[in-house]
Tab-separated table of C-alpha atoms in Angstrom:
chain	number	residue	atom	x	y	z
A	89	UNK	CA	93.264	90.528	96.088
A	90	UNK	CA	94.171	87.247	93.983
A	91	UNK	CA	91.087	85.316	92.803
A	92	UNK	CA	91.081	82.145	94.285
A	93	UNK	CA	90.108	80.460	90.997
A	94	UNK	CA	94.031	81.411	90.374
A	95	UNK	CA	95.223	79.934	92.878
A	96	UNK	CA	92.933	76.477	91.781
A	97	UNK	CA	94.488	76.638	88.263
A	98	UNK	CA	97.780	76.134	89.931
A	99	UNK	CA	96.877	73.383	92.222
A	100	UNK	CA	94.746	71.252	88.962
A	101	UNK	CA	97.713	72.278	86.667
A	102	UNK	CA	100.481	70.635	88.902
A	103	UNK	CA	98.018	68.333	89.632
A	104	UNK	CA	98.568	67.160	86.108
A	105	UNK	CA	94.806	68.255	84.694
A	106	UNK	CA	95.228	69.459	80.955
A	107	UNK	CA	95.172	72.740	80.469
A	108	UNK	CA	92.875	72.495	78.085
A	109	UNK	CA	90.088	70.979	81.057
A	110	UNK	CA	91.387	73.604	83.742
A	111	UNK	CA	90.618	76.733	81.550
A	112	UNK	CA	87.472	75.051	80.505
A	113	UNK	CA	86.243	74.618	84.354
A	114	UNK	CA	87.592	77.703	85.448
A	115	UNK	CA	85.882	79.361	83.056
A	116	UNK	CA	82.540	78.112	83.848
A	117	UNK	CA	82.875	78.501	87.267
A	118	UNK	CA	83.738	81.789	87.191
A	119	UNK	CA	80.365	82.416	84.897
A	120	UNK	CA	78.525	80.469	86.987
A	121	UNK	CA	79.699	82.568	90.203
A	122	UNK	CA	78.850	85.871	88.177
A	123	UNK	CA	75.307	84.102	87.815
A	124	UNK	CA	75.462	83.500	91.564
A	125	UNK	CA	76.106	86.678	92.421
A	126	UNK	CA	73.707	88.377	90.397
A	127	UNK	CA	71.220	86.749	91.750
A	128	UNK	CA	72.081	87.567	95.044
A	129	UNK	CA	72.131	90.903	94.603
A	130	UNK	CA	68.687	90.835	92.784
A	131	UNK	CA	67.665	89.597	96.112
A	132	UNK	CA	68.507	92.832	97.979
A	133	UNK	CA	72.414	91.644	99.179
A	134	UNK	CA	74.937	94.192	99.317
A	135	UNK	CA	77.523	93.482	96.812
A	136	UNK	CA	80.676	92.546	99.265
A	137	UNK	CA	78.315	90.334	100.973
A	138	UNK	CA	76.779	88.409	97.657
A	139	UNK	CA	79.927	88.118	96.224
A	140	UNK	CA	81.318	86.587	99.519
A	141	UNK	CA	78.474	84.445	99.604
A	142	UNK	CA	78.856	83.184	95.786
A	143	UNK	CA	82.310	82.670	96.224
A	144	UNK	CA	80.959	79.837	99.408
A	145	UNK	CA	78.450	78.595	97.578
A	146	UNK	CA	80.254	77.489	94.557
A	147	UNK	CA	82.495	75.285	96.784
A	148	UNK	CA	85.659	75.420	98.353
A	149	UNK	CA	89.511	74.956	96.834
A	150	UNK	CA	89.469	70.971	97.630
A	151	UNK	CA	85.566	70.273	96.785
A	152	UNK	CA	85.840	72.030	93.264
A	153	UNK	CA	89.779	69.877	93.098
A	154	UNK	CA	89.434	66.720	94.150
A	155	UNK	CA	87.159	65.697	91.832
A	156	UNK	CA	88.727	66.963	88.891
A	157	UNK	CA	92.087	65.000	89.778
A	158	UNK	CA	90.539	61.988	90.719
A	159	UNK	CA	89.251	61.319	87.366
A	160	UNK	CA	91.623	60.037	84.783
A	161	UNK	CA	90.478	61.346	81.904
A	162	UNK	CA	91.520	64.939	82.859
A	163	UNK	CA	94.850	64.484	82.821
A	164	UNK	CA	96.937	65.184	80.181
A	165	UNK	CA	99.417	62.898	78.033
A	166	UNK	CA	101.663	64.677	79.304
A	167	UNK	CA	101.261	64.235	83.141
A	168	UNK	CA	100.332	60.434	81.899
A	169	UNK	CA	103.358	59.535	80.261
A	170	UNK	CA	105.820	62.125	80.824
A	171	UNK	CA	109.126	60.699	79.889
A	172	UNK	CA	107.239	60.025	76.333
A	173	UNK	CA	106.641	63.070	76.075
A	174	UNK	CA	109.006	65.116	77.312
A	175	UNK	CA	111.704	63.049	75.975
A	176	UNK	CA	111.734	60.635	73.911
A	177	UNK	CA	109.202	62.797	71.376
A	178	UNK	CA	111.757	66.034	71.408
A	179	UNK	CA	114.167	63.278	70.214
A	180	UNK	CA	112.051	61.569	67.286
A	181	UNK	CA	111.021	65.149	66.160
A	182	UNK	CA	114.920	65.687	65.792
A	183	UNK	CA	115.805	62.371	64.495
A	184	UNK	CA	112.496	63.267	61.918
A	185	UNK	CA	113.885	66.496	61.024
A	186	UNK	CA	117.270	65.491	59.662
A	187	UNK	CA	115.841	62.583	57.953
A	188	UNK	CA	113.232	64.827	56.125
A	189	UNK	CA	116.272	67.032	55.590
A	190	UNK	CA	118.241	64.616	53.975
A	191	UNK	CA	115.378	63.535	51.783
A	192	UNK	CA	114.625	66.856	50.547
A	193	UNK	CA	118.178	67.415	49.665
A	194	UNK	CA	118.260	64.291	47.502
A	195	UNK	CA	115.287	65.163	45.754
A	196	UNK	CA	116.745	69.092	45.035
A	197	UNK	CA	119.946	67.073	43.466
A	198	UNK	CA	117.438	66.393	40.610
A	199	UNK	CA	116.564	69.756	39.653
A	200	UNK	CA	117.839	73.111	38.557
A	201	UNK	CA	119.771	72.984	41.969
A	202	UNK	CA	121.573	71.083	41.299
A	203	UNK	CA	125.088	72.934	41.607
A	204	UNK	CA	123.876	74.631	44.788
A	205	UNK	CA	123.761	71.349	46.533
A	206	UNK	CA	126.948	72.086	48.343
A	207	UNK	CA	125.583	75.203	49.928
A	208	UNK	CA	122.496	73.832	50.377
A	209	UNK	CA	123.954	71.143	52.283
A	210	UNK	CA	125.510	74.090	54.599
A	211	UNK	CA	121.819	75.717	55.039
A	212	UNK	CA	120.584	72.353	56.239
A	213	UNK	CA	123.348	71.394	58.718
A	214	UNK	CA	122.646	75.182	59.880
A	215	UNK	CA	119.320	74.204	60.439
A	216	UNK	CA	120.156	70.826	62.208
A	217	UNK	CA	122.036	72.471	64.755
A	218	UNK	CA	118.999	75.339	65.150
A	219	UNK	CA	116.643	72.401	65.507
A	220	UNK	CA	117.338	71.220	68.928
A	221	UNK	CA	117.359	75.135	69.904
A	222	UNK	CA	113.662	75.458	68.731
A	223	UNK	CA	112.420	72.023	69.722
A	224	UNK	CA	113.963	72.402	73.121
A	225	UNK	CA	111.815	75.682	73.685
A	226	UNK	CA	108.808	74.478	72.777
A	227	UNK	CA	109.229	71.392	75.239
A	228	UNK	CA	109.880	73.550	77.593
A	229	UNK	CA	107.254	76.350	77.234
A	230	UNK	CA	105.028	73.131	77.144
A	231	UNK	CA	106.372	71.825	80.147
A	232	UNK	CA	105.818	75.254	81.709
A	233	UNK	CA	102.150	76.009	80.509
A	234	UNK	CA	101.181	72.689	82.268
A	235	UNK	CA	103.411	73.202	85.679
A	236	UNK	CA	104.859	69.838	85.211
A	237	UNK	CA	108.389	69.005	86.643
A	238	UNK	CA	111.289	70.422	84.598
A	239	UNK	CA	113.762	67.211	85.188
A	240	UNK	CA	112.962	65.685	81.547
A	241	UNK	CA	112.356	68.530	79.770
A	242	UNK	CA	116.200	69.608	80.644
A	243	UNK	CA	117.539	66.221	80.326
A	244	UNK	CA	115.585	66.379	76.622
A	245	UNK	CA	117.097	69.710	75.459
A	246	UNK	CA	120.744	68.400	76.478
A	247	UNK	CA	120.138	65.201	74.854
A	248	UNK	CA	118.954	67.072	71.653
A	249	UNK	CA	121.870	69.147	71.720
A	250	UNK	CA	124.633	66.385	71.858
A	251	UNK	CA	122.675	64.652	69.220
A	252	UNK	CA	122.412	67.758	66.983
A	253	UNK	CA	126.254	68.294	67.368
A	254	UNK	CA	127.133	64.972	66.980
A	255	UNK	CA	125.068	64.583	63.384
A	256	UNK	CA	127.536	65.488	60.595
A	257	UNK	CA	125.721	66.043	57.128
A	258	UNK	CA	128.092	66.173	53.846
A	259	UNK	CA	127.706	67.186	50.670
A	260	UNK	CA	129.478	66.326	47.550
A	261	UNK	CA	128.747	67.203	43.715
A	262	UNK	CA	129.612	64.163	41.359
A	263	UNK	CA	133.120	64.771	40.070
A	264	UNK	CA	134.055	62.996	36.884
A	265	UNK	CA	132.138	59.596	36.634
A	266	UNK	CA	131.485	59.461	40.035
A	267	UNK	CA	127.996	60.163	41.631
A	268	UNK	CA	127.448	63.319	44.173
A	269	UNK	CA	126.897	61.895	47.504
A	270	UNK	CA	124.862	63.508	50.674
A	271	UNK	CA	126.041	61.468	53.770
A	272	UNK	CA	125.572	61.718	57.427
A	273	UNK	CA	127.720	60.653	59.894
A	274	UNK	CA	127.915	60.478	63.598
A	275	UNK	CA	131.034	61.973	65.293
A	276	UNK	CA	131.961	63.172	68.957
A	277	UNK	CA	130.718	66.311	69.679
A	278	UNK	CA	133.105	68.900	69.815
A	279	UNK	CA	132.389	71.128	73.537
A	280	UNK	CA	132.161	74.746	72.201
A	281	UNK	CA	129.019	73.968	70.175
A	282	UNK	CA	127.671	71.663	72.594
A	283	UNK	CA	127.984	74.614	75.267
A	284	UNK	CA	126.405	77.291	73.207
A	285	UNK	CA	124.017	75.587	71.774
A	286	UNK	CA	122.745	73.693	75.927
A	287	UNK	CA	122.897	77.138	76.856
A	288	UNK	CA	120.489	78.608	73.900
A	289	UNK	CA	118.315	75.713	74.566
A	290	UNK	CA	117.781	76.253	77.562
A	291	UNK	CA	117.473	79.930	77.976
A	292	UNK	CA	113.929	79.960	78.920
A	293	UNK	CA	114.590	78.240	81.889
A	294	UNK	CA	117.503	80.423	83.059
A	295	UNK	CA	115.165	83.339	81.986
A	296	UNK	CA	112.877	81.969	84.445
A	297	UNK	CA	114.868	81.469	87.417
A	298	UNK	CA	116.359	84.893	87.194
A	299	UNK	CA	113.078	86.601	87.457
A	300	UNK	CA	111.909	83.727	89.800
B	214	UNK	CA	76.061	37.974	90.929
B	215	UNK	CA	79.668	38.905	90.241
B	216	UNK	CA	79.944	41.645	92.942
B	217	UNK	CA	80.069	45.703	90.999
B	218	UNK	CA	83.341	46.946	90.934
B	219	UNK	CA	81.759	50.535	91.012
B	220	UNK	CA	81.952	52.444	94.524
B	221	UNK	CA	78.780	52.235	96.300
B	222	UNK	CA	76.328	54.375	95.502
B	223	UNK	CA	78.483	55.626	92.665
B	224	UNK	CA	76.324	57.266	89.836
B	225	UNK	CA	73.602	59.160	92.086
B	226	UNK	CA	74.676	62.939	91.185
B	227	UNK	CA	74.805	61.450	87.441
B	228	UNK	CA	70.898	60.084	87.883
B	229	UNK	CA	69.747	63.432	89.026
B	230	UNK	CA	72.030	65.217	86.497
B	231	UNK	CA	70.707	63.241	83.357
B	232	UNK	CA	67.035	63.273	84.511
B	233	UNK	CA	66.606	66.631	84.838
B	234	UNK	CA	68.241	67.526	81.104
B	235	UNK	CA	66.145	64.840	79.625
B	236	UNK	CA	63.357	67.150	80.024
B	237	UNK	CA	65.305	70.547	78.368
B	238	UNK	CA	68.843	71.567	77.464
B	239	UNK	CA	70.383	73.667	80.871
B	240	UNK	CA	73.557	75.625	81.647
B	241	UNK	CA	75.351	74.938	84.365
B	242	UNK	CA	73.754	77.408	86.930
B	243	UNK	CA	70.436	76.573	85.514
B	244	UNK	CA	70.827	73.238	86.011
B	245	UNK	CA	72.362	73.512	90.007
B	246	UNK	CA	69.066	75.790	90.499
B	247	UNK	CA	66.896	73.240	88.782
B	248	UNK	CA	68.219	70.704	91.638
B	249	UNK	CA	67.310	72.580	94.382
B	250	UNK	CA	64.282	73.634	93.488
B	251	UNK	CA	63.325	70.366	92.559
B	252	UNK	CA	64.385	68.538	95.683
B	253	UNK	CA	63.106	71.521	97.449
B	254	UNK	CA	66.594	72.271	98.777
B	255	UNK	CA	67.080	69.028	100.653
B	256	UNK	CA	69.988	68.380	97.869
B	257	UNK	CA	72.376	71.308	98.730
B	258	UNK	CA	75.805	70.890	97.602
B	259	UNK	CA	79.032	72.703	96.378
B	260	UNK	CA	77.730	74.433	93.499
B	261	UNK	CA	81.189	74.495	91.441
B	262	UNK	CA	81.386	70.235	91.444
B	263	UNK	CA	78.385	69.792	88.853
B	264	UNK	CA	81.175	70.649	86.342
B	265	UNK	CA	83.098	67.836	86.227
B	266	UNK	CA	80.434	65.656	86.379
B	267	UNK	CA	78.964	67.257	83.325
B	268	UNK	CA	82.246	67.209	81.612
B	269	UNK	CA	82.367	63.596	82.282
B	270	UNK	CA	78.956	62.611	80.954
B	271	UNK	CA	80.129	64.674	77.904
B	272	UNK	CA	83.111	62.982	77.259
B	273	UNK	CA	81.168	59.797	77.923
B	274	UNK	CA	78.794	60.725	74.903
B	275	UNK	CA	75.980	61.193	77.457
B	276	UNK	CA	75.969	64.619	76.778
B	277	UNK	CA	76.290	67.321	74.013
B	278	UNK	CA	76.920	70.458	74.489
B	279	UNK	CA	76.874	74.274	72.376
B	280	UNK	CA	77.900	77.973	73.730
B	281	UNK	CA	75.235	80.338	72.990
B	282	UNK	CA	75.329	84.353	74.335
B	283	UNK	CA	72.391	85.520	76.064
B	284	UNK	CA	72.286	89.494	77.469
B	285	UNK	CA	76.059	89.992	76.434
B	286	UNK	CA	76.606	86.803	78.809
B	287	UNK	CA	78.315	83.375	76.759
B	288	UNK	CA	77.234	80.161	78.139
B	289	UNK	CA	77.384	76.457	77.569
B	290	UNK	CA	74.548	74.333	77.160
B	291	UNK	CA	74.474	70.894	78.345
B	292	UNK	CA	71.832	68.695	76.684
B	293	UNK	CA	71.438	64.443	76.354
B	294	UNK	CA	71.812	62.272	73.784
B	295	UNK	CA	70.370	58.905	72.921
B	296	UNK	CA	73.571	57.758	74.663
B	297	UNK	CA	72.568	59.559	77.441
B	298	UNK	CA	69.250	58.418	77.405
B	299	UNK	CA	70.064	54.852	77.593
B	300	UNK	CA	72.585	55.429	80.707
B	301	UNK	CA	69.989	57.288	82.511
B	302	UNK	CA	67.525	54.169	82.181
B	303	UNK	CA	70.282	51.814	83.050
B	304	UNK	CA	70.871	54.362	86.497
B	305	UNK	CA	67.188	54.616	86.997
B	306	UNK	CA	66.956	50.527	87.285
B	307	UNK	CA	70.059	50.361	88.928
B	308	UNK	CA	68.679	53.132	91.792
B	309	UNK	CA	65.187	51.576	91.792
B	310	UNK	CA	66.944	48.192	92.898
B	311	UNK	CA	68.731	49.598	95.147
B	312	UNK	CA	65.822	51.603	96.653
B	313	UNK	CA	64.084	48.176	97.137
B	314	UNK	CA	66.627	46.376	98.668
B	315	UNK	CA	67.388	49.347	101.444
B	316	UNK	CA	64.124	49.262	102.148
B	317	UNK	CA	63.627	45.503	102.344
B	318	UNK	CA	66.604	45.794	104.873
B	319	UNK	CA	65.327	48.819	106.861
B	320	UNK	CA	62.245	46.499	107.276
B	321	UNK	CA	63.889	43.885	108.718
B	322	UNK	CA	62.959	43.458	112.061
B	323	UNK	CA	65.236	43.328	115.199
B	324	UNK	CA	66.537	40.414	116.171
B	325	UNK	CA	66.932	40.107	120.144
């Protein structure tokens, strides 16, 4: 028979409580009930009956609930400021990503590396486009762990994609007198890439709604 | 007197909650048992709510806490600090006006 306790994670989780705060009070609870019924049966109860009776005591579903959600402080940033979260820091941790990219790949053009820098460039726009991939799951296994809606997670992953595929990085050895150059540019995204890459992103929620 | 913003008689379970782990540091089901005994079971309540009210005070800095294991059994002690010390006077003067002015009002006599 499914522990109730459960079935209060789920409510305080979509309730927007952190997860952090729910598996904190669920686990004292749940000690606290053992207590409870210990003592109960120390007192001569039969053991259906003082574990019934420990599961009253400690409160019912809305009495242990409603005062978790009505204080502020439980929530979590997420619940608080979800667009922030759920989108617009997926898209920073991008936009970070190919700038620290770039900058490691201009300070490699002043070492041994030097003549690798073409391929090096390739490894890096490799990783630009895996980027979004990885960023996008762990917005949405976040997104998951806490219950919250799945609306800007999804809209986040696209939004990752089409910038990932739309970020061009070159790069160019000096030739002659000239300098070697590492530039990024931002083109149209071509829909192949685009379609396999929303797709990989976004697995884990396809994953999820096949096995329901 | 600007009126409180706080809900009336906000801060009770607090009160009783602070006074009774000024005296010694108390897990949670020690401490729910330490209210009833103390009240002598005229406070009954649901058991599982003194949680986020200690979880509150703590992340008020009223309280501190520490998990120790006892008998194979882990649990997490709640004990006051000075912060806590100082709320709890503030709640205590706060509940002793209180107390007077219900009872000044109780006394009041009937008007025909």
């Amino acid at each position: 028979m499914r522990d109730r306790l459960d079935d209060l994670r789920e409510l305080l989780l979509r309730g927007g409580t952190s997860p952090a705060c729910v598996g904190r009070y669920l686990r004292e609870l749940s000690e606290h009930r053992e207590d409870l019924y210990d003592d109960l049966l120390a007192q001569g109860m039969v053991a259906e009956a003082a574990w019934s009776e420990a599961d009253r005591r400690l409160g019912d579903t809305d009495a242990l609930m409603l005062p978790m959600l009505a204080d502020r402080r439980f929530r979590s940033h997420a619940a608080r400021w979800p667009v922030l979260f759920y989108l617009v820091l997926p898209l920073v941790s991008l936009l970070a990503f190919a700038v620290g990219s770039v900058l490691v790949l201009a300070l490699l053009a002043s070492t041994p590396l030097r003549p690798f820098m073409p391929d090096l460039g390739q490894g890096a726009a490799l990783l630009w486009l895996a980027a979004p991939v990885v960023i996008a799951w762990l917005t949405i296994l976040s997104a998951l762990r806490r219950r919250a809606d799945l609306h800007w997670p999804a809209l986040s992953c696209l939004a990752a994609v089409a910038l990932a595929t739309a970020m061009q990085l070159q790069v160019e050895l000096p030739s002659g007198a000239g300098a070697g150059e590492i530039g990024v540019s931002l083109t149209p995204p071509a829909l192949l890439p685009v379609i396999l890459l929303a797709t990989l992103a976004l697995f884990p929620l396809l994953l999820r709604k096949t096995h329901g | 007197m600007a009126p409180s913003s706080a809900p009336f008689l906000n801060g009770v379970p607090e009160l009783l909650i602070l006074r009774l782990l000024r005296d010694r540091e108390m897990y949670g089901y020690e401490l729910v048992q330490a209210i009833r005994e103390t009240s002598g079971d005229t406070i009954v309540f649901a058991e599982g709510v003194v949680y986020p009210i200690l979880h509150a005070l703590e992340r008020d800095g009223a309280l501190s806490t520490r998990r120790q294991t006892i008998n194979g059994r882990s649990r997490v002690y709640y004990a006051v600090t000075p912060a806590g010390t100082t709320r709890l006077q503030g709640l205590t003067d706060r509940w002793r006006e209180l107390n007077g002015t219900i009872a000044t009002i109780l006394e009041r006599p009937r008007h025909a």
